[in-house]
Coordinates of C-alpha atoms (C1' of nucleotides) in Angstrom, one line a residue:
Chain A
X1 CA 3.9 -34.2 -20.7
X2 CA 3.1 -33.8 -24.3
X3 CA 0.7 -30.9 -24.9
X4 CA -0.1 -28.0 -27.1
X5 CA 0.2 -24.3 -26.3
X6 CA -3.2 -22.6 -26.0
X7 CA -1.9 -20.0 -28.3
X8 CA -1.5 -22.6 -31.1
X9 CA -5.0 -23.9 -30.5
X10 CA -6.5 -20.4 -30.7
X11 CA -4.6 -19.5 -33.8
X12 CA -5.7 -22.8 -35.4
X13 CA -2.2 -24.2 -35.9
X14 CA -4.1 -27.2 -34.7
X15 CA -7.1 -27.9 -36.9
X16 CA -10.8 -28.3 -36.1
X17 CA -11.9 -31.8 -35.0
X18 CA -8.3 -32.6 -34.1
X19 CA -7.6 -34.1 -30.7
X20 CA -5.5 -31.7 -28.5
X21 CA -4.1 -31.8 -25.0
X22 CA -3.7 -28.5 -23.2
X23 CA -2.5 -27.5 -19.8
X24 CA -3.1 -24.3 -17.9
X25 CA -4.7 -22.6 -14.9
X26 CA -8.4 -22.0 -14.4
X27 CA -9.4 -18.4 -14.7
X28 CA -13.1 -19.1 -14.1
X29 CA -15.7 -21.8 -14.3
X30 CA -19.4 -21.8 -15.0
X31 CA -21.4 -24.9 -14.3
X32 CA -24.8 -26.1 -15.3
X33 CA -26.4 -29.5 -14.4
X34 CA -25.2 -31.1 -17.6
X35 CA -21.9 -29.4 -18.4
X36 CA -19.3 -26.9 -17.3
X37 CA -17.4 -24.1 -19.1
X38 CA -13.8 -23.5 -18.0
X39 CA -11.7 -20.6 -19.1
X40 CA -8.1 -22.0 -19.2
X41 CA -5.1 -19.9 -19.5
X42 CA -1.5 -21.0 -19.9
X43 CA 0.2 -17.6 -20.4
X44 CA 1.3 -18.4 -24.0
X45 CA -0.9 -15.6 -25.2
X46 CA -3.3 -13.1 -23.8
X47 CA -6.5 -15.0 -24.4
X48 CA -7.8 -18.0 -22.5
X49 CA -9.4 -20.9 -24.2
X50 CA -12.9 -22.1 -23.4
X51 CA -13.2 -25.7 -22.4
X52 CA -16.6 -27.3 -22.3
X53 CA -16.9 -30.5 -20.3
X54 CA -20.0 -32.7 -20.4
X55 CA -21.2 -34.1 -17.1
X56 CA -21.1 -37.5 -18.7
X57 CA -17.3 -37.7 -19.0
X58 CA -15.6 -40.1 -16.5
X59 CA -13.4 -37.4 -15.0
X60 CA -16.2 -34.9 -14.5
X61 CA -15.6 -34.7 -10.7
X62 CA -12.2 -33.2 -11.5
X63 CA -14.1 -30.4 -13.3
X64 CA -16.3 -29.7 -10.3
X65 CA -13.2 -29.6 -8.1
X66 CA -11.3 -27.2 -10.4
X67 CA -11.6 -24.0 -8.5
X68 CA -10.2 -20.7 -9.8
X69 CA -6.4 -20.9 -10.0
X70 CA -6.3 -24.7 -10.2
X71 CA -4.0 -26.3 -12.8
X72 CA -5.5 -28.7 -15.3
X73 CA -4.5 -31.0 -18.1
X74 CA -7.3 -31.3 -20.6
X75 CA -7.6 -33.7 -23.6
X76 CA -10.4 -33.1 -26.0
X77 CA -11.4 -32.1 -29.5
X78 CA -10.8 -28.7 -30.9
X79 CA -14.2 -27.3 -32.2
X80 CA -15.6 -24.2 -33.7
X81 CA -17.5 -22.5 -30.9
X82 CA -21.3 -21.8 -31.4
X83 CA -21.0 -19.2 -28.5
X84 CA -20.5 -15.5 -29.0
X85 CA -17.3 -14.7 -27.2
X86 CA -14.8 -17.0 -29.0
X87 CA -14.2 -18.8 -32.3
X88 CA -12.6 -21.9 -30.9
X89 CA -13.2 -24.2 -27.9
X90 CA -12.2 -27.6 -26.6
X91 CA -14.7 -30.3 -26.0
X92 CA -13.1 -32.2 -23.2
X93 CA -12.9 -35.9 -23.1
X94 CA -10.5 -36.2 -20.2
X95 CA -9.8 -33.6 -17.5
X96 CA -6.9 -34.2 -15.0
X97 CA -6.6 -32.0 -12.0
X98 CA -2.9 -31.4 -11.6
X99 CA -3.1 -29.0 -8.6
X100 CA -6.1 -27.7 -6.8
X101 CA -6.2 -24.1 -5.7
X102 CA -7.4 -23.5 -2.1
X103 CA -10.6 -21.4 -1.8
X104 CA -8.5 -18.6 -0.4
X105 CA -6.8 -18.1 -3.9
X106 CA -6.5 -14.3 -3.9
X107 CA -7.1 -13.6 -7.6
X108 CA -10.7 -13.0 -8.5
X109 CA -12.1 -12.6 -11.9
X110 CA -12.7 -8.9 -11.4
X111 CA -10.2 -6.1 -11.3
X112 CA -7.6 -5.8 -8.5
X113 CA -5.7 -2.8 -7.6
X114 CA -2.0 -2.7 -8.7
X115 CA -1.0 -2.0 -5.1
X116 CA -2.7 -5.2 -3.9
X117 CA -1.2 -7.2 -6.7
X118 CA 2.2 -6.0 -5.8
X119 CA 1.8 -7.6 -2.4
X120 CA 1.3 -10.9 -4.2
X121 CA 3.9 -10.6 -6.9
X122 CA 4.3 -14.3 -7.0
X123 CA 0.8 -14.7 -8.3
X124 CA 0.1 -11.5 -10.1
X125 CA 1.6 -12.8 -13.3
X126 CA -1.6 -14.9 -13.7
X127 CA -3.6 -11.7 -14.3
X128 CA -4.3 -10.3 -17.7
X129 CA -2.3 -7.2 -17.1
X130 CA 0.8 -8.8 -15.8
X131 CA 0.8 -11.6 -18.3
X132 CA 0.7 -9.0 -21.0
X133 CA 3.4 -6.9 -19.3
X134 CA 5.9 -9.7 -19.1
X135 CA 5.2 -11.0 -22.6
X136 CA 5.9 -7.5 -23.8
X137 CA 9.0 -7.3 -21.6
X138 CA 10.3 -10.4 -23.2
X139 CA 9.6 -9.3 -26.7
X140 CA 11.2 -5.9 -26.1
X141 CA 14.3 -7.6 -24.6
X142 CA 14.5 -9.8 -27.7
X143 CA 14.1 -6.7 -30.0
X144 CA 16.9 -4.9 -28.1
X145 CA 19.3 -7.7 -28.8
X146 CA 18.2 -8.1 -32.4
X147 CA 18.5 -4.3 -33.0
X148 CA 22.1 -4.2 -31.9
X149 CA 23.0 -7.5 -33.5
X150 CA 21.7 -6.4 -36.9
X151 CA 24.0 -3.3 -36.6
X152 CA 27.2 -5.1 -35.7
X153 CA 27.2 -4.4 -32.0
X154 CA 28.9 -6.9 -29.7
X155 CA 26.9 -7.8 -26.5
X156 CA 29.2 -7.1 -23.6
X157 CA 28.7 -8.6 -20.1
X158 CA 30.2 -6.0 -17.8
X159 CA 30.9 -6.9 -14.2
X160 CA 28.2 -6.6 -11.5
X161 CA 30.7 -6.1 -8.8
X162 CA 33.0 -3.1 -9.1
X163 CA 35.7 -1.4 -7.2
X164 CA 35.4 1.9 -9.1
X165 CA 33.5 4.3 -6.9
X166 CA 32.2 7.8 -7.6
X167 CA 31.0 7.2 -11.1
X168 CA 28.7 10.0 -10.4
X169 CA 25.6 8.0 -11.0
X170 CA 24.5 7.7 -7.4
X171 CA 24.8 5.9 -4.1
X172 CA 26.2 2.4 -4.3
X173 CA 25.4 -0.9 -2.5
X174 CA 28.5 -2.2 -0.7
X175 CA 29.6 -5.8 -1.4
X176 CA 31.5 -7.3 1.5
X177 CA 32.1 -10.5 3.3
X178 CA 33.4 -8.8 6.4
X179 CA 31.6 -9.3 9.7
X180 CA 29.0 -6.5 9.7
X181 CA 28.9 -6.4 13.5
X182 CA 32.7 -6.5 14.1
X183 CA 34.5 -5.4 11.0
X184 CA 38.3 -5.4 11.2
X185 CA 39.7 -1.8 11.7
X186 CA 42.9 -0.3 10.5
X187 CA 45.2 2.1 12.4
X188 CA 42.9 5.0 11.7
X189 CA 40.0 3.1 13.2
X190 CA 38.4 2.8 9.8
X191 CA 37.0 -0.4 8.4
X192 CA 40.0 -2.3 6.9
X193 CA 38.9 -3.3 3.4
X194 CA 42.2 -4.8 2.6
X195 CA 41.0 -7.7 4.6
X196 CA 37.8 -7.9 2.6
X197 CA 37.1 -10.5 -0.1
X198 CA 38.5 -8.5 -2.9
X199 CA 41.2 -6.7 -0.9
X200 CA 39.5 -3.4 -1.4
X201 CA 36.1 -1.8 -1.0
X202 CA 33.6 -3.0 -3.6
X203 CA 30.1 -2.3 -4.6
X204 CA 27.4 -3.3 -7.0
X205 CA 27.7 -1.5 -10.4
X206 CA 25.8 1.7 -11.1
X207 CA 26.7 1.6 -14.7
X208 CA 28.7 -0.5 -17.2
X209 CA 29.6 2.6 -19.2
X210 CA 33.3 2.9 -18.2
X211 CA 33.9 -0.8 -19.0
X212 CA 31.9 -0.4 -22.2
X213 CA 34.2 2.4 -23.3
X214 CA 37.2 0.1 -22.9
X215 CA 35.6 -2.5 -25.2
X216 CA 34.4 0.0 -27.7
X217 CA 38.0 1.0 -27.9
X218 CA 38.7 -2.4 -29.4
X219 CA 35.5 -3.8 -30.9
X220 CA 34.2 -0.4 -32.2
X221 CA 30.5 -1.0 -31.2
X222 CA 29.3 -2.7 -28.1
X223 CA 26.3 -2.6 -25.8
X224 CA 25.5 -3.8 -22.3
X225 CA 22.1 -5.0 -21.1
X226 CA 22.1 -6.1 -17.5
X227 CA 21.1 -5.3 -14.0
X228 CA 22.2 -2.0 -12.4
X229 CA 22.0 -1.0 -8.8
X230 CA 21.4 2.4 -7.2
X231 CA 21.1 2.8 -3.4
X232 CA 19.3 6.1 -3.6
X233 CA 16.4 6.6 -1.3
X234 CA 14.1 7.3 -4.2
X235 CA 10.4 6.8 -3.7
X236 CA 8.8 7.5 -7.1
X237 CA 6.9 5.6 -9.7
X238 CA 10.0 5.7 -12.0
X239 CA 12.9 4.6 -9.8
X240 CA 14.1 1.2 -8.7
X241 CA 17.1 0.1 -6.6
X242 CA 17.7 -2.7 -9.1
X243 CA 16.9 -2.1 -12.7
X244 CA 18.0 -3.2 -16.1
X245 CA 19.9 -0.8 -18.2
X246 CA 20.9 -0.8 -21.9
X247 CA 24.2 1.0 -22.7
X248 CA 25.5 1.2 -26.2
X249 CA 29.0 2.6 -26.7
X250 CA 30.5 3.5 -30.1
X251 CA 34.0 4.4 -31.1
X252 CA 34.4 6.9 -33.9
X253 CA 31.0 8.5 -33.1
X254 CA 29.9 11.9 -32.1
X255 CA 26.9 13.3 -30.3
X256 CA 24.8 13.5 -33.5
X257 CA 25.5 9.8 -34.3
X258 CA 24.6 9.0 -30.7
X259 CA 21.2 10.6 -31.1
X260 CA 20.6 9.0 -34.4
X261 CA 21.2 5.6 -32.9
X262 CA 19.0 6.4 -29.9
X263 CA 16.1 7.5 -32.1
X264 CA 16.4 4.6 -34.4
X265 CA 16.6 2.3 -31.4
X266 CA 13.3 3.6 -29.8
X267 CA 11.5 3.4 -33.2
X268 CA 12.8 -0.2 -33.8
X269 CA 11.6 -1.5 -30.4
X270 CA 8.2 0.2 -30.7
X271 CA 7.7 -1.2 -34.2
X272 CA 8.7 -4.6 -33.1
X273 CA 6.2 -4.6 -30.2
X274 CA 3.3 -3.2 -32.2
X275 CA 3.9 -6.0 -34.8
X276 CA 4.6 -8.9 -32.4
X277 CA 2.4 -8.2 -29.3
X278 CA -0.8 -7.1 -30.9
X279 CA -3.2 -8.8 -28.5
X280 CA -1.3 -7.5 -25.4
X281 CA -1.0 -4.0 -26.9
X282 CA -4.7 -3.9 -27.6
X283 CA -5.4 -4.7 -24.0
X284 CA -3.1 -1.8 -22.9
X285 CA -4.8 0.4 -25.4
X286 CA -8.2 -0.4 -24.1
X287 CA -7.7 -0.7 -20.3
X288 CA -4.4 1.0 -19.3
X289 CA -3.6 3.9 -21.5
X290 CA -6.3 4.8 -24.1
X291 CA -4.9 5.6 -27.5
X292 CA -1.4 4.3 -26.8
X293 CA -1.2 2.4 -30.0
X294 CA -2.0 5.4 -32.1
X295 CA 0.5 7.6 -30.2
X296 CA 3.3 5.0 -30.6
X297 CA 2.5 4.6 -34.3
X298 CA 2.6 8.4 -34.8
X299 CA 5.9 8.5 -33.0
X300 CA 7.4 6.1 -35.5
X301 CA 6.4 8.4 -38.4
X302 CA 7.8 11.8 -37.2
X303 CA 11.3 12.8 -36.2
X304 CA 12.2 13.5 -32.6
X305 CA 13.0 17.1 -31.8
X306 CA 16.5 18.2 -31.0
X307 CA 17.1 21.4 -29.0
X308 CA 20.1 22.6 -27.1
X309 CA 19.9 23.3 -23.4
X310 CA 20.3 27.0 -24.1
X311 CA 17.3 26.9 -26.5
X312 CA 15.3 24.9 -23.9
X313 CA 16.0 27.5 -21.3
X314 CA 14.8 30.2 -23.7
X315 CA 11.6 28.3 -24.3
X316 CA 11.0 27.9 -20.6
X317 CA 11.6 31.6 -20.0
X318 CA 9.1 32.5 -22.7
X319 CA 6.5 30.0 -21.4
X320 CA 3.3 31.5 -20.3
X321 CA 3.5 29.4 -17.2
X322 CA 4.8 29.8 -13.7
X323 CA 7.3 27.2 -12.5
X324 CA 8.0 26.3 -9.0
X325 CA 11.7 26.4 -9.8
X326 CA 12.9 29.6 -11.4
X327 CA 14.4 29.2 -14.9
X328 CA 17.9 30.4 -15.3
X329 CA 20.8 29.3 -17.5
X330 CA 23.1 27.0 -15.5
X331 CA 20.4 25.4 -13.4
X332 CA 19.3 21.8 -13.7
X333 CA 16.2 21.1 -15.8
X334 CA 13.5 20.1 -13.3
X335 CA 10.8 17.5 -13.8
X336 CA 8.2 20.3 -14.2
X337 CA 10.4 21.8 -17.0
X338 CA 10.8 18.5 -18.7
X339 CA 7.1 17.9 -18.7
X340 CA 6.5 21.3 -20.2
X341 CA 9.0 20.8 -22.9
X342 CA 7.9 17.4 -24.0
X343 CA 4.2 17.4 -23.2
X344 CA 3.2 21.0 -23.9
X345 CA 5.8 22.9 -25.9
X346 CA 6.8 20.2 -28.4
X347 CA 4.3 17.5 -27.7
X348 CA 6.8 14.8 -28.7
X349 CA 10.1 13.2 -27.7
X350 CA 12.9 15.7 -27.5
X351 CA 16.6 15.5 -27.2
X352 CA 18.0 18.2 -25.1
X353 CA 21.7 18.7 -25.8
X354 CA 24.8 20.6 -24.7
X355 CA 24.2 21.1 -21.0
X356 CA 26.3 23.3 -18.8
X357 CA 29.4 21.4 -17.9
X358 CA 29.1 22.2 -14.2
X359 CA 25.9 20.1 -13.8
X360 CA 27.1 17.1 -15.7
X361 CA 29.5 14.1 -15.2
X362 CA 33.3 14.2 -15.6
X363 CA 33.5 12.0 -18.6
X364 CA 31.4 14.1 -20.9
X365 CA 33.2 15.9 -23.8
X366 CA 33.7 19.6 -23.3
X367 CA 32.4 21.7 -26.1
X368 CA 34.5 24.5 -27.8
X369 CA 32.7 27.1 -25.8
X370 CA 34.2 25.5 -22.7
X371 CA 30.9 26.2 -20.9
X372 CA 28.9 23.2 -22.1
X373 CA 29.4 19.5 -22.7
X374 CA 28.3 17.2 -25.5
X375 CA 25.5 15.6 -23.5
X376 CA 22.0 14.6 -24.5
X377 CA 18.9 13.6 -22.6
X378 CA 15.9 12.1 -24.3
X379 CA 12.7 13.4 -22.8
X380 CA 9.4 11.7 -23.6
X381 CA 5.7 12.6 -22.7
X382 CA 4.3 10.8 -19.7
X383 CA 7.7 9.7 -18.4
X384 CA 10.3 12.4 -18.7
X385 CA 13.9 11.3 -19.0
X386 CA 14.3 7.9 -20.6
X387 CA 17.8 8.2 -22.0
X388 CA 20.9 10.0 -20.8
X389 CA 24.0 10.0 -22.9
X390 CA 27.0 11.9 -24.2
X391 CA 30.0 12.1 -26.4
X392 CA 32.9 11.1 -24.1
X393 CA 35.9 13.2 -23.4
X394 CA 38.6 11.6 -25.5
X395 CA 41.4 14.2 -24.9
X396 CA 43.6 13.0 -22.1
X397 CA 44.6 16.5 -20.7
X398 CA 41.0 17.7 -20.7
X399 CA 39.7 14.6 -19.0
X400 CA 42.4 14.8 -16.3
X401 CA 41.4 18.4 -15.6
X402 CA 37.7 17.4 -15.3
X403 CA 38.6 14.6 -12.9
X404 CA 40.5 17.0 -10.8
X405 CA 37.4 19.3 -10.8
X406 CA 35.2 16.4 -9.7
X407 CA 37.8 15.4 -7.1
X408 CA 38.3 11.9 -8.5
X409 CA 41.5 9.9 -7.9
X410 CA 43.5 9.4 -11.1
X411 CA 45.1 6.2 -9.8
X412 CA 41.7 4.5 -9.5
X413 CA 40.9 5.3 -13.1
X414 CA 44.3 4.6 -14.6
X415 CA 42.8 2.0 -17.0
X416 CA 40.1 4.5 -18.1
X417 CA 42.8 7.1 -18.8
X418 CA 44.9 4.5 -20.7
X419 CA 42.3 4.4 -23.4
X420 CA 43.0 8.1 -24.0
X421 CA 46.7 7.4 -24.0
X422 CA 46.8 4.6 -26.5
X423 CA 45.0 5.5 -29.7
X424 CA 42.2 7.6 -28.3
X425 CA 39.1 8.0 -30.5
X426 CA 36.0 10.2 -30.5
X427 CA 33.3 8.0 -29.0
X428 CA 29.8 8.2 -27.6
X429 CA 27.1 6.2 -25.9
X430 CA 24.0 6.4 -23.8
X431 CA 22.1 4.6 -21.0
X432 CA 18.5 3.6 -21.4
X433 CA 16.4 2.3 -18.5
X434 CA 14.8 -0.8 -19.7
X435 CA 11.9 -0.6 -17.3
X436 CA 11.2 3.0 -18.3
X437 CA 11.0 1.8 -21.9
X438 CA 8.5 -0.9 -20.9
X439 CA 6.4 1.8 -19.1
X440 CA 6.5 3.8 -22.3
X441 CA 5.4 0.9 -24.4
X442 CA 2.6 -0.4 -22.2
X443 CA 1.3 2.8 -20.5
X444 CA 1.8 1.2 -17.1
X445 CA 2.4 4.2 -14.8
X446 CA 4.4 2.6 -11.9
X447 CA 7.9 1.1 -12.6
X448 CA 7.2 -1.5 -9.9
X449 CA 4.7 -3.1 -12.2
X450 CA 7.0 -3.7 -15.2
X451 CA 9.7 -5.7 -13.4
X452 CA 9.0 -9.2 -12.0
X453 CA 10.1 -8.5 -8.4
X454 CA 10.7 -4.9 -7.7
X455 CA 13.5 -3.8 -5.3
X456 CA 12.8 -0.4 -3.7
X457 CA 13.7 1.2 -0.4
X458 CA 12.3 -1.1 2.3
X459 CA 11.2 -3.8 -0.1
X460 CA 13.2 -6.8 -1.4
X461 CA 10.5 -9.5 -1.0
X462 CA 10.3 -12.6 -3.2
Chain B
rU1 C1' 14.7 12.2 2.5
rG2 C1' 10.6 16.2 2.5
rU3 C1' 5.3 17.5 1.7
rC4 C1' 0.4 15.7 1.0
rC5 C1' -3.3 11.7 0.9
rA6 C1' -4.9 6.9 2.6
rG7 C1' -5.1 2.4 5.9
rU8 C1' -12.7 -0.6 8.0
rA9 C1' -14.4 -8.4 5.9
rG10 C1' -10.0 -12.2 1.3
rC11 C1' -10.7 -7.8 -2.6
rU12 C1' -13.0 -2.7 -3.8
rC13 C1' -15.1 0.7 -0.8
rA14 C1' -19.3 3.4 2.3
rG15 C1' -19.7 4.8 7.4
rU16 C1' -17.0 11.9 10.1
rG17 C1' -18.7 11.3 18.2
rG18 C1' -23.8 6.9 20.2
rU19 C1' -25.3 -1.3 18.5
rA20 C1' -19.9 -2.7 12.3
rG21 C1' -22.2 -1.9 6.5
rA22 C1' -22.6 -2.9 0.9
rG23 C1' -20.9 -5.1 -3.7
rC24 C1' -17.6 -8.8 -5.3
rG25 C1' -15.1 -13.3 -3.7
rU26 C1' -15.8 -17.8 -1.0
rU27 C1' -19.4 -22.0 0.7
rU28 C1' -24.3 -24.5 -0.2
rG29 C1' -28.6 -25.2 -3.3
rG30 C1' -31.1 -24.0 -8.0
rC31 C1' -31.1 -22.6 -13.2
rU32 C1' -29.0 -21.6 -18.1
rG33 C1' -24.4 -22.9 -24.8
rU34 C1' -22.4 -20.0 -20.5
rU35 C1' -18.7 -16.1 -21.1
rA36 C1' -17.2 -9.7 -15.4
rA37 C1' -23.3 -15.6 -16.2
rC38 C1' -27.9 -15.5 -13.4
rC39 C1' -31.3 -16.5 -8.8
rA40 C1' -31.6 -17.8 -3.4
rA41 C1' -29.3 -18.7 1.2
rG42 C1' -25.0 -18.9 4.3
rU43 C1' -19.9 -16.9 5.4
rG44 C1' -17.0 -13.2 6.8
rG45 C1' -14.0 -7.8 11.4
rU46 C1' -8.6 -6.6 17.6
rC47 C1' -11.9 -0.5 12.1
rG48 C1' -2.9 -0.4 10.7
rU49 C1' -0.2 -0.2 15.9
rA50 C1' 0.4 2.3 20.6
rG51 C1' -0.9 6.2 23.5
rG52 C1' -4.3 10.4 24.6
rU53 C1' -9.2 13.5 24.7
rU54 C1' -14.4 12.0 25.9
rC55 C1' -19.8 9.3 29.8
rG56 C1' -18.8 7.1 25.0
rA57 C1' -13.8 6.9 19.4
rA58 C1' -13.7 3.4 13.1
rU59 C1' -14.8 8.8 13.6
rC60 C1' -11.1 14.0 17.3
rC61 C1' -5.5 14.6 18.8
rU62 C1' -0.1 12.7 19.0
rA63 C1' 3.7 9.2 17.7
rC64 C1' 5.0 5.2 14.9
rC65 C1' 4.2 1.4 10.9
rU66 C1' 2.5 0.4 5.9
rG67 C1' 0.9 1.9 1.0
rG68 C1' 0.3 5.8 -2.7
rA69 C1' 1.0 10.7 -5.1
rC70 C1' 4.2 14.9 -5.8
rA71 C1' 9.4 16.7 -5.2
rG72 C1' 14.8 15.8 -5.0
rC73 C1' 18.5 12.0 -7.0
rC74 C1' 18.4 9.5 -12.0
rA75 C1' 17.8 5.5 -16.2

RNA sequence: UGUCCAGUAGCUCAGUGGUAGAGCGUUUGGCUGUUAACCAAGUGGUCGUAGGUUCGAAUCCUACCUGGACAGCCA
C-alpha cells in the first residue's frame, strides 16, 4: 500500500495541490449535509490531519460509515486550509474504509483517566498522551544508543537468564521447566534443581552489571540496555516487575568519572528530546506537567550538585523540618529525605556519594576511611532516585572480605573474582531506570504509563 | 507487604437510610468551512462481590476483590 505519512503531509514535504494517499485512524468526524470533516491520525506525529470529503464523491458512504476509531485510506489533494485550526488539509477524492470500529469503541474524543486507559493498554496508544509517550520513548532509546556510540562504548547484550543469585538487587523470578506441582526432590527433600533445564537453579536477571564488569575488563567501555526483572512486591508509581535498565561500565574509571558520565548522559538525552520531540513535549508542557520544558532547559545549563552522604546527613539534621524517620549517620536515606534534598534544599539534581558501607552492596569500593564506599545515587526533583552507581571494588582481598560479610559463596562468583586476579583495574558504572528517565522527560507521574504493557504485582495482561 | 482513599450507565462523576441521576459517548433526525462543533429526541444500571444491621441499604457494619495514593524495597 503506497501512502504518505501524515507527518510528511503536515510538514509540507508534500506540496500544495499535490495528490497524496494517507492512511490512519479516525479520531473524530463532523458531518454536514454537503460534506464531512475527518480528523485522521496515523501516529507518525502528534497532530492529526483534517480530511474534507464532499458528499458528491463516489465513496461518500464510506465516510458516513467511518466511526471514531475506524481505519481509512484516503486519496486526495493537499490544500491550504481556510479554516482556523490547521494550515493543511486533504480534499478527499477517494475514501476507502479499511476497518470499521464498532460503536462500543472505548476511546472518546474527550479526556480519559490514566487508570481507565491502563485497562485498555492495547488501545491507549491511539490517544494523544500515549502516542506522545511512546514516540518520546523511542527517541530517548535512540539517543541512549547514540550517546554511548559517540563515546566509544560497546553495546553489550547480557543474559536474561542467570544462575548468579544474591546480587543484592532484590527478589528474583525463578526460571524452571520442572513440574511445578510435583518437582523432583533430593535426599534432603528439597527441590532437586540438578534435574532442571540448566542443571541448577536459575532466575531472570536483576542486573547485567556483573557481566558488564567482565566485558569492561576487555573492551574498556561497555553498556547494557535491556529488560530487567525484580520480583519485589512493590506497589508504587515508580516500580515495575519488568523494566528496562541502562548500565554503563568503564574500566580505568573512578567515581568522579562515573558521575561526569551520568551527568553528561542525562543532559544529552534531554537535549535530544527537546530538539527532536518538540510537538510531543509541548503537549506534555501544556497538559501533563506545566513548565517542564523550561525546567529541563534550565537543567541543561547548570551543573548538578555533588554532596557526600555525610554532608547530606548534616543538611538533614539542620533542616527546619521534622521527618518521620529520624536522621542519623549510618541510616538509609528515606524518600522524605531525598525529596527534601533535591526539591527543597538544593532544588536541582544532586549526586549523593560515599554512603556507609554497611548499607550498600558488596561490590562497591571501600574508601580509605573504611567506613564508607565509593557509591553514588542521583536524586532528581519529582522522582527521587533515578541512578544508582559506584566505583567497583577492584582489590581481590578486600572484595573477598566483603563477600564474606554479605555471606556470598565465593565459588558461585569465581568468574567475577577472576577479573580481580588477572589484570584488575579501577572501574566504575551505574544503573539507570529507563522508565524513570521517561517519566522525568515527560512529566508522567506513574511508571505504568511510560512502558507499553506494564508488569506489576498481580498484573501481566496483554 | 503495611496504612489511607475510592469502586454507582461505555467514560467522568453527583446522590450519605425512603421510587436510580447528570454531563459526555453511542443511536436517529436537523443545521453549519467544521474543529472538545451546535440543536432536538432516543439509548443506557445485579450501585465491585458476599454476608450482616434495619420495616426499608447505593448510603451503616464486617470480610474479600479491584484500582489509586503514601511508606518499605529499588532503577
